[in-house]
């Protein structure tokens, strides 16, 4: 057997600023040419493992380590981060932040420049590497001219120029739309095949990573490795469900139908499944048994209507073209589509941050054009993606109260409003706390509370669950669902297909500034043509239902979601 | 996207084709001479040369009108304050006093003072267009390597490059945050009192600072992971070799320094005095 390229031996680590260790007794060997997925919930220590491998620990994040760690036969404690960077290349999560150069070519060349490689040689290497990741036609582009997926290609090329022996990807899917995420997984696979480097992917979105085969899955929880096994065996084990990781949807569906998940089933990919006739029968039987499930909501009156809306940031480009749709009271709607399709622009127009070139936006039949941002905010609230972009007061109470201060309310009225809002958001027990003591999900609630306090009719959320693991995702979404049940109308801009399916009956899909579809979420994902144009990704449920001979995949998806919702409620109740 | 008042404008011109290093050297030489000299003859000659360069660069007044406007306002204020505080400075410098008329009290208008103001104005008119031209004609990608070539440490040089890379991102972030905060009743328009407005701007700056700190962490990690700072030197992907025109431009810069300084200091003073 070859020497492992990375080897942890009873390794433990404690950050200098932390009271207790983050990693405990890690034993992990990664061999040349292997492809390993390190999965786990937020705070499980998976990113810390990544930082140990690439040398950010102890170089940028000092702390105490125990046990042994070998990277390419070297001890990171004794080597510089530069030596390690020639063994392990790291692609970070933030596609934009890690783009250092002013253009693609410069960014790819960055490591070579630091190595003092002569310019002629450097240009050649850049050219070759860019070809490898298919970005060679964009060498003179600036980062803002590229999509998220393209930026990721650049980052990948930027570490590949070093001819590293291992590639480390830290949550590569977090900032990408579904289709771009899929392409990324394919690209990683190709690059590995061509270079033979070991690949380590840190990600909690299991099903998305498994789009291309992975040799081994390492599951982490609370700083320990709780599972380290071949993909097939891992999926046949139900262990992962206890650790905030979501199993692939097709496997959940099979389990609901009573099909046992075994290694013989080849569970690693929906296309590799070896379903026996008996299994298919079970799935069909489950489908028929749950016929009554599915959503039917009564039609409420129209709240927001957008009519023939067009807009462009500059006069020669139209970012939105003739958009019309309406939202009814009490609805929960997803807005989906490729990065840059105009989703956020639409939200900005509705909130009045930008003025439309033509068309109208009406709330309860009244045109909003003359209203200022502040006036609109009384009725339409906007929550940004990252809570840190909104929180501007150190104390929770002040943060929530902020929007009321400008309104000329009495102190008593304000107190009542803030208290009510904090109760709705489940933050009342924390009302005297500083914001900094909260988790990411709780901070998100604070920002939502800061909007709700103005008692808007509609809340627009930009990517409410981006970068969240399954546990936090569920926490945020159940909270939003609760708000929706209390009568708030909710519009979400999202890349998350699960979110759209599970929580929003209706979806509006955009593509290059045009409204592509306004229909049920299940329909969007079961229409292959639509999926392609909006840069989405069909669910594995679609593939599974086809494989089982169910002629209406959309109904299958709807029943699955309804069943799962009922299942979740049973578990909670 | 918001209109940027001053940035790189890509055109085909001999000025654009010069390397960043050449332009930097030229710009520095030019600035030093026009800052040091008060010699009207030198300034007028430089102004003429500057006009030719401007013409050759194919950058139009319209491209840089916003910044030119700001510079004009600044120049006006500068002149105004010089006069308000030292209405007799010209007399002191040129050692003679020809009163033209009196405004009020000590504010007399003398030919010497006016001549002094003329020189100040000429200096600014000399420097500003060349400085703007330097920015408008130099590919930002060449800044860092140019600084490194004239001896600035590459770490410092790269800081310039990083600023150019991330300023637009921070601007975009600022706009997003301020819009979201406005929706929460934070008013930044001129309606509120100054103190309230200052307080309100904190509501935007705090999140902006937090996100910038986060950005810095990501960038510095990304740079270290790719070996920045490993060696004493580094090579540059975008650096170009100096060719004939570059050497000519550098020679011109040297000539301007030599001639300008000689003429200026010929009589032992920075000032050209037509009154004696």
PDB file of C-alpha atoms in Angstrom, chain A residues 32-177:
ATOM      1  CA  UNK A  32      -2.810   9.602  -3.286  1.00  0.00           C
ATOM      2  CA  UNK A  33      -5.547   9.616  -5.920  1.00  0.00           C
ATOM      3  CA  UNK A  34      -8.347   9.111  -3.413  1.00  0.00           C
ATOM      4  CA  UNK A  35     -11.509  11.208  -3.337  1.00  0.00           C
ATOM      5  CA  UNK A  36     -12.823  11.761   0.139  1.00  0.00           C
ATOM      6  CA  UNK A  37     -15.833  13.699   1.345  1.00  0.00           C
ATOM      7  CA  UNK A  38     -15.669  15.133   4.843  1.00  0.00           C
ATOM      8  CA  UNK A  39     -19.233  15.769   5.954  1.00  0.00           C
ATOM      9  CA  UNK A  40     -20.727  17.098   9.159  1.00  0.00           C
ATOM     10  CA  UNK A  41     -22.947  19.805  10.583  1.00  0.00           C
ATOM     11  CA  UNK A  42     -21.719  23.351  11.240  1.00  0.00           C
ATOM     12  CA  UNK A  43     -19.445  23.289  14.252  1.00  0.00           C
ATOM     13  CA  UNK A  44     -18.624  19.606  13.809  1.00  0.00           C
ATOM     14  CA  UNK A  45     -14.971  20.454  13.239  1.00  0.00           C
ATOM     15  CA  UNK A  46     -14.864  19.600   9.537  1.00  0.00           C
ATOM     16  CA  UNK A  47     -13.506  22.994   8.521  1.00  0.00           C
ATOM     17  CA  UNK A  48     -10.909  22.794  11.289  1.00  0.00           C
ATOM     18  CA  UNK A  49      -9.698  19.509   9.817  1.00  0.00           C
ATOM     19  CA  UNK A  50      -9.382  21.336   6.499  1.00  0.00           C
ATOM     20  CA  UNK A  51      -7.334  24.121   8.088  1.00  0.00           C
ATOM     21  CA  UNK A  52      -5.003  21.527   9.639  1.00  0.00           C
ATOM     22  CA  UNK A  53      -4.420  19.978   6.236  1.00  0.00           C
ATOM     23  CA  UNK A  54      -3.610  23.185   4.377  1.00  0.00           C
ATOM     24  CA  UNK A  55      -1.516  24.729   7.120  1.00  0.00           C
ATOM     25  CA  UNK A  56      -3.767  27.634   8.108  1.00  0.00           C
ATOM     26  CA  UNK A  57      -3.499  25.841  11.435  1.00  0.00           C
ATOM     27  CA  UNK A  58      -1.158  26.676  13.083  1.00  0.00           C
ATOM     28  CA  UNK A  59       0.057  29.438  10.753  1.00  0.00           C
ATOM     29  CA  UNK A  60      -2.994  31.744  10.684  1.00  0.00           C
ATOM     30  CA  UNK A  61      -4.977  30.195  13.534  1.00  0.00           C
ATOM     31  CA  UNK A  62      -2.637  29.342  16.375  1.00  0.00           C
ATOM     32  CA  UNK A  63      -3.474  26.800  19.046  1.00  0.00           C
ATOM     33  CA  UNK A  64      -2.409  23.646  20.844  1.00  0.00           C
ATOM     34  CA  UNK A  65      -2.279  20.320  19.033  1.00  0.00           C
ATOM     35  CA  UNK A  66      -1.785  16.815  20.325  1.00  0.00           C
ATOM     36  CA  UNK A  67      -0.996  13.599  18.476  1.00  0.00           C
ATOM     37  CA  UNK A  68       0.560  13.542  15.020  1.00  0.00           C
ATOM     38  CA  UNK A  69      -0.234  14.978  11.630  1.00  0.00           C
ATOM     39  CA  UNK A  70       1.732  14.334   8.451  1.00  0.00           C
ATOM     40  CA  UNK A  71       1.070  16.165   5.208  1.00  0.00           C
ATOM     41  CA  UNK A  72       3.077  14.844   2.284  1.00  0.00           C
ATOM     42  CA  UNK A  73       5.451  13.271   4.789  1.00  0.00           C
ATOM     43  CA  UNK A  74       6.025  16.595   6.521  1.00  0.00           C
ATOM     44  CA  UNK A  75       5.025  17.907   9.918  1.00  0.00           C
ATOM     45  CA  UNK A  76       3.014  21.139   9.442  1.00  0.00           C
ATOM     46  CA  UNK A  77       4.190  22.457  12.790  1.00  0.00           C
ATOM     47  CA  UNK A  78       7.771  22.488  11.550  1.00  0.00           C
ATOM     48  CA  UNK A  79       7.171  23.606   7.987  1.00  0.00           C
ATOM     49  CA  UNK A  80       6.019  26.968   6.680  1.00  0.00           C
ATOM     50  CA  UNK A  81       2.570  27.403   5.183  1.00  0.00           C
ATOM     51  CA  UNK A  82       4.357  27.868   1.843  1.00  0.00           C
ATOM     52  CA  UNK A  83       5.835  24.394   1.855  1.00  0.00           C
ATOM     53  CA  UNK A  84       2.401  22.984   2.604  1.00  0.00           C
ATOM     54  CA  UNK A  85       0.769  25.054  -0.116  1.00  0.00           C
ATOM     55  CA  UNK A  86       2.919  23.215  -2.642  1.00  0.00           C
ATOM     56  CA  UNK A  87       1.568  19.883  -1.428  1.00  0.00           C
ATOM     57  CA  UNK A  88      -2.068  20.800  -0.812  1.00  0.00           C
ATOM     58  CA  UNK A  89      -3.969  23.304  -2.928  1.00  0.00           C
ATOM     59  CA  UNK A  90      -7.005  24.861  -1.278  1.00  0.00           C
ATOM     60  CA  UNK A  91     -10.112  26.278  -2.894  1.00  0.00           C
ATOM     61  CA  UNK A  92     -11.952  28.303  -0.299  1.00  0.00           C
ATOM     62  CA  UNK A  93     -15.682  28.688   0.057  1.00  0.00           C
ATOM     63  CA  UNK A  94     -15.934  32.374  -0.822  1.00  0.00           C
ATOM     64  CA  UNK A  95     -15.529  32.437  -4.605  1.00  0.00           C
ATOM     65  CA  UNK A  96     -15.371  36.194  -4.657  1.00  0.00           C
ATOM     66  CA  UNK A  97     -13.195  36.900  -1.637  1.00  0.00           C
ATOM     67  CA  UNK A  98     -10.394  34.569  -2.670  1.00  0.00           C
ATOM     68  CA  UNK A  99     -10.080  36.138  -6.108  1.00  0.00           C
ATOM     69  CA  UNK A 100      -6.912  38.145  -5.526  1.00  0.00           C
ATOM     70  CA  UNK A 101      -5.837  39.282  -8.971  1.00  0.00           C
ATOM     71  CA  UNK A 102      -7.450  42.072 -10.938  1.00  0.00           C
ATOM     72  CA  UNK A 103      -8.019  39.734 -13.858  1.00  0.00           C
ATOM     73  CA  UNK A 104      -8.353  35.993 -14.376  1.00  0.00           C
ATOM     74  CA  UNK A 105      -4.837  35.622 -15.786  1.00  0.00           C
ATOM     75  CA  UNK A 106      -3.233  37.435 -12.872  1.00  0.00           C
ATOM     76  CA  UNK A 107      -5.192  35.440 -10.345  1.00  0.00           C
ATOM     77  CA  UNK A 108      -4.153  32.132 -11.836  1.00  0.00           C
ATOM     78  CA  UNK A 109      -0.549  33.350 -11.996  1.00  0.00           C
ATOM     79  CA  UNK A 110      -0.500  34.541  -8.390  1.00  0.00           C
ATOM     80  CA  UNK A 111       1.237  31.502  -6.911  1.00  0.00           C
ATOM     81  CA  UNK A 112       3.730  31.433  -9.795  1.00  0.00           C
ATOM     82  CA  UNK A 113       4.586  35.091  -9.266  1.00  0.00           C
ATOM     83  CA  UNK A 114       5.311  34.328  -5.629  1.00  0.00           C
ATOM     84  CA  UNK A 115       7.584  31.506  -6.752  1.00  0.00           C
ATOM     85  CA  UNK A 116       9.545  33.948  -8.928  1.00  0.00           C
ATOM     86  CA  UNK A 117       8.816  31.938 -12.077  1.00  0.00           C
ATOM     87  CA  UNK A 118      10.043  33.853 -15.159  1.00  0.00           C
ATOM     88  CA  UNK A 119       7.269  35.568 -17.051  1.00  0.00           C
ATOM     89  CA  UNK A 120       7.427  33.547 -20.290  1.00  0.00           C
ATOM     90  CA  UNK A 121       7.181  30.278 -18.450  1.00  0.00           C
ATOM     91  CA  UNK A 122       4.445  31.683 -16.244  1.00  0.00           C
ATOM     92  CA  UNK A 123       2.318  32.727 -19.219  1.00  0.00           C
ATOM     93  CA  UNK A 124       2.579  29.234 -20.664  1.00  0.00           C
ATOM     94  CA  UNK A 125       1.614  27.524 -17.424  1.00  0.00           C
ATOM     95  CA  UNK A 126      -1.330  29.880 -16.930  1.00  0.00           C
ATOM     96  CA  UNK A 127      -2.534  29.203 -20.453  1.00  0.00           C
ATOM     97  CA  UNK A 128      -2.301  25.435 -20.020  1.00  0.00           C
ATOM     98  CA  UNK A 129      -3.974  25.371 -16.634  1.00  0.00           C
ATOM     99  CA  UNK A 130      -6.735  27.694 -17.760  1.00  0.00           C
ATOM    100  CA  UNK A 131      -7.449  25.275 -20.595  1.00  0.00           C
ATOM    101  CA  UNK A 132      -7.686  22.424 -18.140  1.00  0.00           C
ATOM    102  CA  UNK A 133     -10.542  24.097 -16.287  1.00  0.00           C
ATOM    103  CA  UNK A 134     -12.001  25.655 -19.433  1.00  0.00           C
ATOM    104  CA  UNK A 135     -11.511  29.304 -18.540  1.00  0.00           C
ATOM    105  CA  UNK A 136      -8.820  30.065 -21.147  1.00  0.00           C
ATOM    106  CA  UNK A 137     -11.115  32.361 -23.129  1.00  0.00           C
ATOM    107  CA  UNK A 138     -11.589  34.684 -20.163  1.00  0.00           C
ATOM    108  CA  UNK A 139      -8.008  35.468 -19.149  1.00  0.00           C
ATOM    109  CA  UNK A 140      -8.470  39.241 -19.369  1.00  0.00           C
ATOM    110  CA  UNK A 141     -11.799  39.300 -17.488  1.00  0.00           C
ATOM    111  CA  UNK A 142     -12.238  41.093 -14.174  1.00  0.00           C
ATOM    112  CA  UNK A 143     -13.907  39.177 -11.326  1.00  0.00           C
ATOM    113  CA  UNK A 144     -17.178  41.115 -11.554  1.00  0.00           C
ATOM    114  CA  UNK A 145     -17.561  39.998 -15.154  1.00  0.00           C
ATOM    115  CA  UNK A 146     -17.580  36.336 -14.148  1.00  0.00           C
ATOM    116  CA  UNK A 147     -20.260  34.082 -12.712  1.00  0.00           C
ATOM    117  CA  UNK A 148     -19.762  32.290  -9.402  1.00  0.00           C
ATOM    118  CA  UNK A 149     -18.978  29.044 -11.189  1.00  0.00           C
ATOM    119  CA  UNK A 150     -16.369  30.704 -13.384  1.00  0.00           C
ATOM    120  CA  UNK A 151     -14.710  32.314 -10.375  1.00  0.00           C
ATOM    121  CA  UNK A 152     -14.449  28.905  -8.825  1.00  0.00           C
ATOM    122  CA  UNK A 153     -12.727  27.595 -11.941  1.00  0.00           C
ATOM    123  CA  UNK A 154     -10.222  30.405 -11.626  1.00  0.00           C
ATOM    124  CA  UNK A 155      -9.564  29.527  -7.983  1.00  0.00           C
ATOM    125  CA  UNK A 156      -9.077  25.920  -8.923  1.00  0.00           C
ATOM    126  CA  UNK A 157      -6.645  26.827 -11.708  1.00  0.00           C
ATOM    127  CA  UNK A 158      -4.868  29.122  -9.273  1.00  0.00           C
ATOM    128  CA  UNK A 159      -3.966  26.230  -6.994  1.00  0.00           C
ATOM    129  CA  UNK A 160      -3.380  23.726  -9.792  1.00  0.00           C
ATOM    130  CA  UNK A 161      -0.487  25.717 -11.245  1.00  0.00           C
ATOM    131  CA  UNK A 162       1.562  24.472  -8.299  1.00  0.00           C
ATOM    132  CA  UNK A 163       1.148  20.825  -9.365  1.00  0.00           C
ATOM    133  CA  UNK A 164      -0.144  19.949  -5.932  1.00  0.00           C
ATOM    134  CA  UNK A 165      -0.589  16.377  -4.753  1.00  0.00           C
ATOM    135  CA  UNK A 166      -3.880  17.034  -3.014  1.00  0.00           C
ATOM    136  CA  UNK A 167      -6.763  19.412  -3.656  1.00  0.00           C
ATOM    137  CA  UNK A 168      -8.886  20.597  -0.761  1.00  0.00           C
ATOM    138  CA  UNK A 169     -12.310  22.109  -1.395  1.00  0.00           C
ATOM    139  CA  UNK A 170     -13.956  23.939   1.477  1.00  0.00           C
ATOM    140  CA  UNK A 171     -17.733  23.948   0.904  1.00  0.00           C
ATOM    141  CA  UNK A 172     -17.428  24.395  -2.858  1.00  0.00           C
ATOM    142  CA  UNK A 173     -21.195  24.471  -3.389  1.00  0.00           C
ATOM    143  CA  UNK A 174     -22.165  27.123  -0.860  1.00  0.00           C
ATOM    144  CA  UNK A 175     -22.320  30.100  -3.224  1.00  0.00           C
ATOM    145  CA  UNK A 176     -23.450  28.487  -6.448  1.00  0.00           C
ATOM    146  CA  UNK A 177     -26.786  27.983  -8.122  1.00  0.00           C
TER     147      UNK A 177
END
